Short mmCIF file of C-alpha atoms and ligand atoms in Angstrom, two decimals:
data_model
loop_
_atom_site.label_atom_id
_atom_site.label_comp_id
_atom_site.label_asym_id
_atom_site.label_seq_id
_atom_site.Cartn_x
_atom_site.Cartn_y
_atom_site.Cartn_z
CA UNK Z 17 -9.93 -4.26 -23.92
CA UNK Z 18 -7.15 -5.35 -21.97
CA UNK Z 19 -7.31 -6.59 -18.44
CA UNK Z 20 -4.13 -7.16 -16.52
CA UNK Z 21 -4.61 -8.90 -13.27
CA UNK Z 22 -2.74 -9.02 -10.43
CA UNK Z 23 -3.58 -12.28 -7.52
CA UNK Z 24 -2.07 -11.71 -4.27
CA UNK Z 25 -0.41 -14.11 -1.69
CA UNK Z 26 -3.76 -15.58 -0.40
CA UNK Z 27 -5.13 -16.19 -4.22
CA UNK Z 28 -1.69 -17.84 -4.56
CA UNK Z 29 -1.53 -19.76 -1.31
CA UNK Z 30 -1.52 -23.31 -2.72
CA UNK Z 31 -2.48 -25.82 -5.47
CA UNK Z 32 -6.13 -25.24 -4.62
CA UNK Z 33 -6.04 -21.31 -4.75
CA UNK Z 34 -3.94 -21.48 -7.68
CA UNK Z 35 -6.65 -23.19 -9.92
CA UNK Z 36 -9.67 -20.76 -8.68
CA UNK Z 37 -7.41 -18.28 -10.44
CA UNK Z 38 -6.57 -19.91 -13.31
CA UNK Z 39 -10.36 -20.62 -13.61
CA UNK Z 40 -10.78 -16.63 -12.88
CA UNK Z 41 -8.21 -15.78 -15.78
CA UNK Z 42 -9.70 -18.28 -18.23
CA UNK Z 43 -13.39 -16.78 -17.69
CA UNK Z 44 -12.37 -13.85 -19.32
CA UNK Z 45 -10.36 -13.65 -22.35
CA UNK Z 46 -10.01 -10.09 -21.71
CA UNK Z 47 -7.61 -11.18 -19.09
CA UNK Z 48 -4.59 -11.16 -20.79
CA UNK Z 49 -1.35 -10.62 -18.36
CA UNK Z 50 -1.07 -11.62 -14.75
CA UNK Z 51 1.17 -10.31 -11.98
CA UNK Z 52 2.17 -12.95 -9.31
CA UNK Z 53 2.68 -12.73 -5.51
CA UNK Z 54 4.47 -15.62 -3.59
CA UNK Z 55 2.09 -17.55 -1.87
CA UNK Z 56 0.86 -16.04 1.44
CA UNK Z 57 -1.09 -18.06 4.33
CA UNK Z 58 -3.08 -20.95 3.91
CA UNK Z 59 -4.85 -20.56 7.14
CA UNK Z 60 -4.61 -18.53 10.23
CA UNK Z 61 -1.08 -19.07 11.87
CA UNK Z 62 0.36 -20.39 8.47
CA UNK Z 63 3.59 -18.77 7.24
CA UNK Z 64 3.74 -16.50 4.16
CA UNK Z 65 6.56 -17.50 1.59
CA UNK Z 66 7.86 -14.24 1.57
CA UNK Z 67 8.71 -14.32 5.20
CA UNK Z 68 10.20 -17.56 5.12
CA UNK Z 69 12.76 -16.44 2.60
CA UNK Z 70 13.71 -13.58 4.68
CA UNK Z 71 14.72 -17.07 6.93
CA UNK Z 72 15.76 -18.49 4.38
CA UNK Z 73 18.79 -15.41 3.91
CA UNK Z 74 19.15 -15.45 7.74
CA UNK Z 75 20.11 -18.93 7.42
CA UNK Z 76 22.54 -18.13 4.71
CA UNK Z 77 24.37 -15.51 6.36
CA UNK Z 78 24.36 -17.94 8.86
CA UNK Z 79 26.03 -21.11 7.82
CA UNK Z 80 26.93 -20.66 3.94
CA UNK Z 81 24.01 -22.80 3.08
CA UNK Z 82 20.08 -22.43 2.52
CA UNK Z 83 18.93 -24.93 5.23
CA UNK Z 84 15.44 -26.04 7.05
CA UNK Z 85 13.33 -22.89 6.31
CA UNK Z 86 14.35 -23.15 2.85
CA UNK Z 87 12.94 -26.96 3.08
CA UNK Z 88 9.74 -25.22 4.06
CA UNK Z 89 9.20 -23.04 1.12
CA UNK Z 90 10.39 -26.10 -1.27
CA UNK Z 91 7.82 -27.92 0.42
CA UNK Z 92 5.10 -25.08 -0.71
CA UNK Z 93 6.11 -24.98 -3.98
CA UNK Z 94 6.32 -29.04 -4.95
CA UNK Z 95 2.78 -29.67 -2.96
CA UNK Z 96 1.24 -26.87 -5.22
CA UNK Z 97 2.49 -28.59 -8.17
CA UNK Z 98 1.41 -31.84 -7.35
CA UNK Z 99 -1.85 -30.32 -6.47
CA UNK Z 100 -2.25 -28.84 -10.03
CA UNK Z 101 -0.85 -31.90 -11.38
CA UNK Z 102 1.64 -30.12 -13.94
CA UNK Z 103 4.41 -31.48 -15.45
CA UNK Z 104 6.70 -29.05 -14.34
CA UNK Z 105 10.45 -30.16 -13.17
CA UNK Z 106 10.09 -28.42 -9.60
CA UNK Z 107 12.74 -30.07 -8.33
CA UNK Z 108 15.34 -28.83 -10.26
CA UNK Z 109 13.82 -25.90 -10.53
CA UNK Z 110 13.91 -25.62 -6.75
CA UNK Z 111 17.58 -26.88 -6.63
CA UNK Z 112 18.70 -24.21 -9.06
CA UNK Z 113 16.86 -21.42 -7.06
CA UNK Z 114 18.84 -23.29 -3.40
CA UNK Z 115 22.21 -22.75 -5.63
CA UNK Z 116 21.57 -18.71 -6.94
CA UNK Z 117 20.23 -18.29 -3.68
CA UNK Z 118 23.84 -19.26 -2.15
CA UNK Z 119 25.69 -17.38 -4.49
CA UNK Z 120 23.97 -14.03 -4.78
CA UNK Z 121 24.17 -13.54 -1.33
CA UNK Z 122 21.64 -10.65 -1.08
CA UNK Z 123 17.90 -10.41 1.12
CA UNK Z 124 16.08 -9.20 -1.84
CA UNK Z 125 17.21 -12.01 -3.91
CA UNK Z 126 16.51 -14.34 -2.09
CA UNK Z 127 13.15 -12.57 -0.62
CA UNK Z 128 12.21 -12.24 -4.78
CA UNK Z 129 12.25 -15.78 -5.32
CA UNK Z 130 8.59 -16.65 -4.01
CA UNK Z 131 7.06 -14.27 -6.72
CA UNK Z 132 9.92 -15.92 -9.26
CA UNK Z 133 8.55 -19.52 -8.48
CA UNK Z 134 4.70 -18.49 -8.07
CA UNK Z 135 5.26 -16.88 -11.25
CA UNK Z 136 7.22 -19.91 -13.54
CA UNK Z 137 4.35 -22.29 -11.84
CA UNK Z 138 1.66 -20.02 -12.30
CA UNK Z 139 2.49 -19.71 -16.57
CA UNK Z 140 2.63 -23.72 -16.47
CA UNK Z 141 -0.58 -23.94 -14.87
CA UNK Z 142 -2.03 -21.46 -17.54
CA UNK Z 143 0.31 -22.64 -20.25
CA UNK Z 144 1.32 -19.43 -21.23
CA UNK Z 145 5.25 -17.52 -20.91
CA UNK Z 146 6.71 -16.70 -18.29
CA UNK Z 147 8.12 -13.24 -17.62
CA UNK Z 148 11.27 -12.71 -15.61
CA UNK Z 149 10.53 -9.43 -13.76
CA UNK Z 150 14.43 -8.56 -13.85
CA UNK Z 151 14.70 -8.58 -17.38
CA UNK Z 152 12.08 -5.80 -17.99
CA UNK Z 153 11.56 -3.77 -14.12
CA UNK Z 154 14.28 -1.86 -13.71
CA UNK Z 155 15.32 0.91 -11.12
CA UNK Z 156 17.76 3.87 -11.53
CA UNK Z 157 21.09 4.57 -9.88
CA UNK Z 158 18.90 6.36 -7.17
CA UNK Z 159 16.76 3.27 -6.38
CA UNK Z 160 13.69 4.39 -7.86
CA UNK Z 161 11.89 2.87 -10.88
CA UNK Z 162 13.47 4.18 -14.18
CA UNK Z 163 9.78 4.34 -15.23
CA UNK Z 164 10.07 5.29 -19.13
CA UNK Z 165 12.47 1.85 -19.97
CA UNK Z 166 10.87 -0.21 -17.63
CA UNK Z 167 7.26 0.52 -19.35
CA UNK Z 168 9.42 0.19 -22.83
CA UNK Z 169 10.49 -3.66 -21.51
CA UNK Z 170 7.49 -4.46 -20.47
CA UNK Z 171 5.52 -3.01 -23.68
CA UNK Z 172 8.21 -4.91 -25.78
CA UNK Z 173 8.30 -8.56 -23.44
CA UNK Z 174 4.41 -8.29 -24.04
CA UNK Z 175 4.11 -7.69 -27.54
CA UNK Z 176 3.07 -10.54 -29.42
CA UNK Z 177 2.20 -12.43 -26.54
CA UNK Z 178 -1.57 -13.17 -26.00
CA UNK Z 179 -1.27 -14.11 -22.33
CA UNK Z 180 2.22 -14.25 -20.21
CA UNK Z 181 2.47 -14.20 -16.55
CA UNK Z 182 5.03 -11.41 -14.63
CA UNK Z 183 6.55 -11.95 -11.31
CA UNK Z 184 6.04 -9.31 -8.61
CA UNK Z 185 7.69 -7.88 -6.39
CA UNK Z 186 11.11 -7.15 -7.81
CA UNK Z 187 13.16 -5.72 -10.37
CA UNK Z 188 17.15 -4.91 -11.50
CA UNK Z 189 19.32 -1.93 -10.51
CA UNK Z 190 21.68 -1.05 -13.23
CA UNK Z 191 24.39 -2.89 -12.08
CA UNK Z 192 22.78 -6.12 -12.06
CA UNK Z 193 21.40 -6.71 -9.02
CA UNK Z 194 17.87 -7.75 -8.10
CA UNK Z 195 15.96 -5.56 -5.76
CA UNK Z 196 12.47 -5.88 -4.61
CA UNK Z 197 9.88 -3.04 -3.76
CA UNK Z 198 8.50 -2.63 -0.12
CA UNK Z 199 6.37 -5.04 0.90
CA UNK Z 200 2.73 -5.32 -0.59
CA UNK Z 201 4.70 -4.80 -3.83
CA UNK Z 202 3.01 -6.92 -5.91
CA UNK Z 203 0.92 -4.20 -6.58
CA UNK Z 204 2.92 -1.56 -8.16
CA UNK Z 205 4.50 -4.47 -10.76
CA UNK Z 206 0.40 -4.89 -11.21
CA UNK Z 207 0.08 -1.35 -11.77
CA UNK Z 208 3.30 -0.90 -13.94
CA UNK Z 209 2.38 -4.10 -16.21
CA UNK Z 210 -1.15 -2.64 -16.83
CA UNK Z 211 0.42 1.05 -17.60
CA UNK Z 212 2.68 -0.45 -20.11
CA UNK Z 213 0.34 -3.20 -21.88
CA UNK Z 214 -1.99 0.41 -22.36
CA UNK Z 215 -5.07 -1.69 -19.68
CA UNK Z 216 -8.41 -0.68 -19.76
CA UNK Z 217 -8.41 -1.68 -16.28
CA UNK Z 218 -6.02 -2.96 -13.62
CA UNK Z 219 -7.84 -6.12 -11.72
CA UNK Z 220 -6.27 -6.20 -8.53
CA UNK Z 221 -7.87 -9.68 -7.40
CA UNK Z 222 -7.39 -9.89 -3.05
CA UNK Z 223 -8.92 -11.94 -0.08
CA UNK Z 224 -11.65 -9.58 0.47
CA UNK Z 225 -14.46 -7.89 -1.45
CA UNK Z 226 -12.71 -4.31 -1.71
CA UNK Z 227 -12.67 -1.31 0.18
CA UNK Z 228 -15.04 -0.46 3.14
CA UNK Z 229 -15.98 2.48 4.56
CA UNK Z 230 -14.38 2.27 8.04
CA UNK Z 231 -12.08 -0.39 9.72
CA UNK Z 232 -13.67 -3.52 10.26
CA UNK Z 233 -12.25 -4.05 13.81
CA UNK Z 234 -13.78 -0.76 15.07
CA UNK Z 235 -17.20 -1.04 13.15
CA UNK Z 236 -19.02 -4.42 12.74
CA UNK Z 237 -19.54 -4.69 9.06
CA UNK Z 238 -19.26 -1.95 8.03
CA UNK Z 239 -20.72 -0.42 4.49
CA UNK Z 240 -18.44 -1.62 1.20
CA UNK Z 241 -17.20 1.25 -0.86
CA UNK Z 242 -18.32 0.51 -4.49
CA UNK Z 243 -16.10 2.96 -6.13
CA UNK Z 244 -14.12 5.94 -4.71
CA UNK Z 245 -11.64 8.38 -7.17
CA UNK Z 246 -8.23 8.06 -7.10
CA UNK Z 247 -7.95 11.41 -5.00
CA UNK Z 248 -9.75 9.94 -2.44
CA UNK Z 249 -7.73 6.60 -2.19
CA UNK Z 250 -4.78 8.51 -1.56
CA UNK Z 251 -6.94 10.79 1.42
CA UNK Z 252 -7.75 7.25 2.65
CA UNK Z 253 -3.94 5.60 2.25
CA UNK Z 254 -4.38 5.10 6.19
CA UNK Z 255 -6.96 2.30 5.91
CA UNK Z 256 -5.94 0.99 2.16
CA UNK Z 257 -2.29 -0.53 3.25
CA UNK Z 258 -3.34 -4.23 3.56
CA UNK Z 259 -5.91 -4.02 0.53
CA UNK Z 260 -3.47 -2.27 -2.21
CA UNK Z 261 -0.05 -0.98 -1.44
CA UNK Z 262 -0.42 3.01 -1.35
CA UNK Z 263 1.85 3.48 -4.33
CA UNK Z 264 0.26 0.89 -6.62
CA UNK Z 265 -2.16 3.93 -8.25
CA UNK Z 266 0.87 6.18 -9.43
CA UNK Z 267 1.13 4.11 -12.68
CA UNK Z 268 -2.05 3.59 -13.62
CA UNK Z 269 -3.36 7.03 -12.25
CA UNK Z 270 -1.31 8.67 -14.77
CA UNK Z 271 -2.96 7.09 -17.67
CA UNK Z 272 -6.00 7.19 -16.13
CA UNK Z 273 -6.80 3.39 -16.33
CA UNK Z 274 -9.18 1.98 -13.36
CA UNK Z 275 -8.30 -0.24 -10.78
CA UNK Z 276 -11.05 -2.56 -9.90
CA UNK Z 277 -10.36 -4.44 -6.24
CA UNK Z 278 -11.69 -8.39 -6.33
CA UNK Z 279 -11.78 -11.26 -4.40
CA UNK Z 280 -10.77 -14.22 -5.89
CA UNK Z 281 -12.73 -16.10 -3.28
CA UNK Z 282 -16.50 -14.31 -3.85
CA UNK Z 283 -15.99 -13.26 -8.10
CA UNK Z 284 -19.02 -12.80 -8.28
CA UNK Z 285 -19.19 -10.01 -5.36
CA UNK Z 286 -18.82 -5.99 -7.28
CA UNK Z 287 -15.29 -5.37 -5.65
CA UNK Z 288 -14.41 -1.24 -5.24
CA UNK Z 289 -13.50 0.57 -8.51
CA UNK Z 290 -10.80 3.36 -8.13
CA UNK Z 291 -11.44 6.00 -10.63
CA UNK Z 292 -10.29 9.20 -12.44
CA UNK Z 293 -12.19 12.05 -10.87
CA UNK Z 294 -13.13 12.82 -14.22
CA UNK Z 295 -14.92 9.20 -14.48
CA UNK Z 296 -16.24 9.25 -11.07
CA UNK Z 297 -19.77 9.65 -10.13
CA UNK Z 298 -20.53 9.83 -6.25
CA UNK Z 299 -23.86 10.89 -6.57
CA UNK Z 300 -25.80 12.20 -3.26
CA UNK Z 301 -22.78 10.81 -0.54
CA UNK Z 302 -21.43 13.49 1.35
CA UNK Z 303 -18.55 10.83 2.85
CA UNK Z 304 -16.79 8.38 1.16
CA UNK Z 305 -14.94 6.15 3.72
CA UNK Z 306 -13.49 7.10 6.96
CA UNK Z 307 -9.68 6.03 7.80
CA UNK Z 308 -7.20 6.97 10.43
CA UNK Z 309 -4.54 5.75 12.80
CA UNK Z 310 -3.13 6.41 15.65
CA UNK Z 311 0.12 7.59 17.59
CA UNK Z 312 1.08 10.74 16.32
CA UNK Z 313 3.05 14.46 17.90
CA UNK Z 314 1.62 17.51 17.29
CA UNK Z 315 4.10 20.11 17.98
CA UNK Z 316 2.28 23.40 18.22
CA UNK Z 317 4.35 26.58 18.26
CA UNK Z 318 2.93 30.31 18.17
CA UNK Z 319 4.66 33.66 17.67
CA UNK Z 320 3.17 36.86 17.21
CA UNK Z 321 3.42 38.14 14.02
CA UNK Z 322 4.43 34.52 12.23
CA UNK Z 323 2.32 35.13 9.56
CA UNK Z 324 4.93 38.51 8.39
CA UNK Z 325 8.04 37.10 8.98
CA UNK Z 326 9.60 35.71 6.24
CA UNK Z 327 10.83 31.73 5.98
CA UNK Z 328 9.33 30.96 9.55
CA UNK Z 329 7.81 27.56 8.24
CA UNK Z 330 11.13 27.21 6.32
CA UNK Z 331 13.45 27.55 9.44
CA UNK Z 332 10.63 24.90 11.14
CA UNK Z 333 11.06 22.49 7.84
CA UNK Z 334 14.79 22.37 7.91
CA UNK Z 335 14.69 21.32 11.25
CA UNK Z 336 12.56 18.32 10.53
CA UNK Z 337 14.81 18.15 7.20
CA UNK Z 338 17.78 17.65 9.88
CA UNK Z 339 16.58 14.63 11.41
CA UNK Z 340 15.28 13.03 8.19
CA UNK Z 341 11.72 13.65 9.22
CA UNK Z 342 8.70 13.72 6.91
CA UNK Z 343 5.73 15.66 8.22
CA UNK Z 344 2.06 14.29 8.02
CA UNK Z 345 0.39 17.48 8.41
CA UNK Z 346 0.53 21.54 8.90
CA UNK Z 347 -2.00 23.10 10.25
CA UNK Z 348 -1.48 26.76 10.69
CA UNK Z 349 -3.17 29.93 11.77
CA UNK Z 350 -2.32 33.44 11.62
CA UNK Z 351 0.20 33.57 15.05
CA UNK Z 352 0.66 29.13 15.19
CA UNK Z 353 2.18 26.69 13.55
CA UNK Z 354 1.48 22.79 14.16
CA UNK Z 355 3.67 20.06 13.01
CA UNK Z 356 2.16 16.28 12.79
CA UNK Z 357 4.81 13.94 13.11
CA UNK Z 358 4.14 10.57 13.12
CA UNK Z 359 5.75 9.50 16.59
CA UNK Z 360 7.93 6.66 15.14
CA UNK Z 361 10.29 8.94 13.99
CA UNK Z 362 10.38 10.29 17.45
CA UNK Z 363 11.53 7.76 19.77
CA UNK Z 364 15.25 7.89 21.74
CA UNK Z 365 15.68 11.53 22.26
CA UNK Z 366 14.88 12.53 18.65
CA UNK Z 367 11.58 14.86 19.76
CA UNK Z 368 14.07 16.57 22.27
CA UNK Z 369 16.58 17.78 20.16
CA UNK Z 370 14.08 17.89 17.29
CA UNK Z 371 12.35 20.91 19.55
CA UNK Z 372 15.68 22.19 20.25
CA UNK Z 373 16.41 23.00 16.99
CA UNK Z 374 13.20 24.03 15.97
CA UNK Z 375 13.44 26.78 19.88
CA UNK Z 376 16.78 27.68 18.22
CA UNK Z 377 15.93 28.58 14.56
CA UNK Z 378 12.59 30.36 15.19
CA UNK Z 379 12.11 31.25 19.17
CA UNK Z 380 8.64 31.00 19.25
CA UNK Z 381 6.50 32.69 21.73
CA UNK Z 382 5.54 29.14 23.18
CA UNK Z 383 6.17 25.97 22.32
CA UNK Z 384 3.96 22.67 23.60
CA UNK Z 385 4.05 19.00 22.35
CA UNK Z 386 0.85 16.75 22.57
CA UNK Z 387 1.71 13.28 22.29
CA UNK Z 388 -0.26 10.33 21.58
CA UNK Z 389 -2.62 11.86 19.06
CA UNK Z 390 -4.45 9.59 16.90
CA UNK Z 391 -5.48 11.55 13.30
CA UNK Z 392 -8.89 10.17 11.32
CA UNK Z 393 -9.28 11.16 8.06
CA UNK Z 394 -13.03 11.96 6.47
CA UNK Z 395 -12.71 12.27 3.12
CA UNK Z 396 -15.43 12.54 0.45
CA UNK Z 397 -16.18 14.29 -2.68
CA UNK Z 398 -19.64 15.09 -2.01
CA UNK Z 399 -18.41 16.81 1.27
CA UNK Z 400 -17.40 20.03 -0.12
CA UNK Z 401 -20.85 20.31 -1.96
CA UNK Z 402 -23.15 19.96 0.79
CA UNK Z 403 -23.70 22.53 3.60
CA UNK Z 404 -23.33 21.48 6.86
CA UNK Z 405 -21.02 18.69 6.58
CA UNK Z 406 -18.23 20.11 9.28
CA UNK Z 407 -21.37 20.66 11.51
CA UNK Z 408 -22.72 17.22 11.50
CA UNK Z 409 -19.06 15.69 11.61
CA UNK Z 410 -18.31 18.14 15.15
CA UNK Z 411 -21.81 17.59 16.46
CA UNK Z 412 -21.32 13.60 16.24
CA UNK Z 413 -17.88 14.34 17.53
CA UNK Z 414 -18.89 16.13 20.86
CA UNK Z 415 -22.16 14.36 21.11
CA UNK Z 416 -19.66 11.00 21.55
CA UNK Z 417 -18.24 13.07 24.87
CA UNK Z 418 -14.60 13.55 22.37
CA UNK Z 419 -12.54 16.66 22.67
CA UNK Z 420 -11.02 17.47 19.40
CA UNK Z 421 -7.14 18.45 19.74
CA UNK Z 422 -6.57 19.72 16.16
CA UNK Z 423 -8.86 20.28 13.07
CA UNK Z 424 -6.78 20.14 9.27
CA UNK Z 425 -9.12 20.74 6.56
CA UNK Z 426 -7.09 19.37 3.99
CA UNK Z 427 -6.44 21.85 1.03
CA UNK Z 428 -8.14 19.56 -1.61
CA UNK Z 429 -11.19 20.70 -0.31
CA UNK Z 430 -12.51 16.51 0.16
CA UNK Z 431 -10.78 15.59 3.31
CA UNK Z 432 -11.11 17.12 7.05
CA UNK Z 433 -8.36 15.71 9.71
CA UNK Z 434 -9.61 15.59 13.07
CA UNK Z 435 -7.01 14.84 16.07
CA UNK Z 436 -7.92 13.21 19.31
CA UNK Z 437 -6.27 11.42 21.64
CA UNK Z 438 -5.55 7.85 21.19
CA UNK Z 439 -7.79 6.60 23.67
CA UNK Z 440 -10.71 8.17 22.17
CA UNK Z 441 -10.37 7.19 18.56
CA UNK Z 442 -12.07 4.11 18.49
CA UNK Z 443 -14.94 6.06 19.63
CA UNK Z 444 -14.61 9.01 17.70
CA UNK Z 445 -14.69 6.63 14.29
CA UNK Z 446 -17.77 4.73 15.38
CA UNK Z 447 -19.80 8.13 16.09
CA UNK Z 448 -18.48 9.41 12.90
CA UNK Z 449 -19.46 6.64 11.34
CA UNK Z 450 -23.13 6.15 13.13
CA UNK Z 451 -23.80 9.70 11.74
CA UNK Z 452 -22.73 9.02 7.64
CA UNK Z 453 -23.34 5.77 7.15
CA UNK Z 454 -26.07 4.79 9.74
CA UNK Z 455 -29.57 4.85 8.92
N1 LIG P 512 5.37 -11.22 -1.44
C1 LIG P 512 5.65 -9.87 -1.12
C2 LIG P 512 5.23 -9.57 0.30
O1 LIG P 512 4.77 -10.44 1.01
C3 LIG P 512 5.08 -8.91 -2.10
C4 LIG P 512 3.59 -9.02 -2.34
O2 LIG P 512 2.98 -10.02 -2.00
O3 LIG P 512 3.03 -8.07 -2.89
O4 LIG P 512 5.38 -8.46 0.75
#
């Protein structure tokens, strides 16, 4: 079987880090191809590579010239090597990287070049080649991954290779430029690497032990979620952002190849396996995990007789189309309507003439915005199995002294969306929690 692995900025954040994962990938000769990240913090307060570059092209739009935060990342880079006690010529290398910086004059560039240098150091360290991540990722004219000759690249870059290490993070448009992904990146290249080299899994090695059940800030340790389906990962994309970027399971999900979460500071802990549905066993739990966040606008309209006439929800859409707003959720009855809209896209007058237009294409009987809603997702196979699962989740709900402000059973039949207000969703999660997962 192959493995591909993908270390993140912590497993990457110096010399030290840098051998605990070259020890990881040596372990296992299964472990074939690794995906980079730039180096992230050392300690609490440290900087994170990537954000120094973004510096870095401040400074350059600036004076010309890369220039003290530049100095910093160099400074990163040449203490790692020393640490590893490779041969490799980071000067120079660092020099040449100061000099493209300069001349392509563009923020992903210049952004791309911690996973470029994590990943050149990373393949001396291992002794293995080095894969440029421009010469095989690459986007189409609309920005988006041209996904069938990127995973030909890739396949082709990899064949024949027994181990090779990929940068992150970034790719090439078609006219030559180098673009990155959003942020967290790292793990779509991951993801895209293991679809193409045909993984039997997709390690995605972190700073923490995987997935738990509930935020860690609201609930004091809470329970670790040993393996969840790919369905449900995407139910829980609220709580998953800092532990694998939300898109990172579209490659692999399509080829149905598992992603296994690690921490490359506890191996030896099981990590959270992310699964086909079709591979997934969840036995006798009713809820999975628990996610949520906060600060949304429910717009809540009503009509009589919405449910007959025709392109209603259409007229409501193209409003939201107008502004460029995406929609979290739509709730509906027979005479109403609600729109979720996360509120960021509503600051500065937007939700006024938002409601405007929505008053002018559809007249609605009445109209009323709720602000400051937080949503919390419960999401679980098991819950659409076992009776009594809405009762126990409402019952915890009210017994916590929470009014609920909007109920979305989501149509996949494993999620329910409860909305309260924001200053009750700290408590709301906690009594949910208490009744699932405590014993
Ligand atoms: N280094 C990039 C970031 O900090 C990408 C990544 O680490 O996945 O966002």
């Amino acid at each position: 079987m192959i493995k591909v692995c993908k270390f993140g900025g912590t497993s990457m954040a110096d010399g030290i880090n840098m051998r605990r994962v070259a020890d990881i990938v040596n372990s296992d000769p299964e472990r074939r191809y690794i995906v980079v990240s730039a180096p992230g913090k050392r300690y609490g307060g440290d900087g994170k590579v990537t954000d120094l570059l973004y510096e870095v092209w401040e400074e350059v739009q600036r004076t010309g010239a890369v220039g003290g935060a530049y100095r910093k990342v160099a400074a990163r880079f040449t203490a790692a090597v020393r640490e590893l006690g490779l041969s490799l010529p980071v000067e120079r290398l660092l020099e040449e990287t100061a000099r493209e910086i300069e001349k392509e004059k563009s923020a992903d560039f210049t952004a791309s070049r911690g996973e470029y240098l994590a990943g050149k150091v990373m393949a001396a360290c291992l002794d293995v080649p080095f894969i440029d991540a421009r010469d095989v990722m690459k986007f189409a004219p609309d920005g988006r991954l041209d996904s069938d000759r990127t995973y030909a690249l890739v396949g082709e870059a990899l064949s024949g290779k027994r181990r090779a290490v990929v940068a992150g993070f970034y790719g090439e448009t078609p006219d030559g430029k180098v673009k990155t992904f959003s942020r967290g990146g790292s793990d779509i290249s991951g993801a895209i690497v293991a679809r193409a080299a045909g993984a039997g899994v997709y390690e995605n090695w972190t700073d923490v032990s995987g997935f738990l059940a509930c935020d860690p800030r609201i609930v004091a340790s809470p329970a670790g979620i040993r393996s969840l389906s790919y369905r449900e990962l995407r139910e829980l994309s609220y709580m998953g952002a800092n532990v694998l970027h939300s898109e990172a399971i579209f490659p692999v999900r399509e080829a149905n190849i598992p992603i296994l979460i690690k921490n490359t500071f506890r191996p030896e802990d099981e990590g959270t396996e992310i699964l086909p549905v079709s591979k997934y066993r969840y036995g006798d739990r009713v809820v999975t995990g628990i996610a949520g966040k906060k600060n949304f606008t429910v717009i809540h309209l009503e009509k009589s007789l919405m449910n007959a006439e025709i392109g209603f929800a259409h007229r409501v859409l193209t409003a939201l189309l107008k502004h460029n707003i995406s929609f979290e959720h739509l709730p509906s009855g027979i005479d109403t309507m609600s729109v979720v809209i996360d509120s960021e896209y509503l600051s500065h007058g937007v939700l006024e003439e938002l409601c405007e237009d929505i008053r002018a294409a559809v007249h609605p009987d009445r109209m009323r915005v709720f602000d400051d809603i937080a949503l919390l997702a419960v999401v679980g196979h098991g819950m659409s199995k076992s009776v009594g699962t809405s009762a126990r989740l409402f019952d915890a709900i009210a017994r916590a002294g929470v009014n609920v402000r909007m109920i979305d059973q989501g149509s996949s039949g494993l999620n329910i969306i409860v909305g309260v207000e924001n200053e009750n969703y700290e408590r709301t999660v906690r009594a949910v929690y208490e009744e699932f997962f405590g014993r």
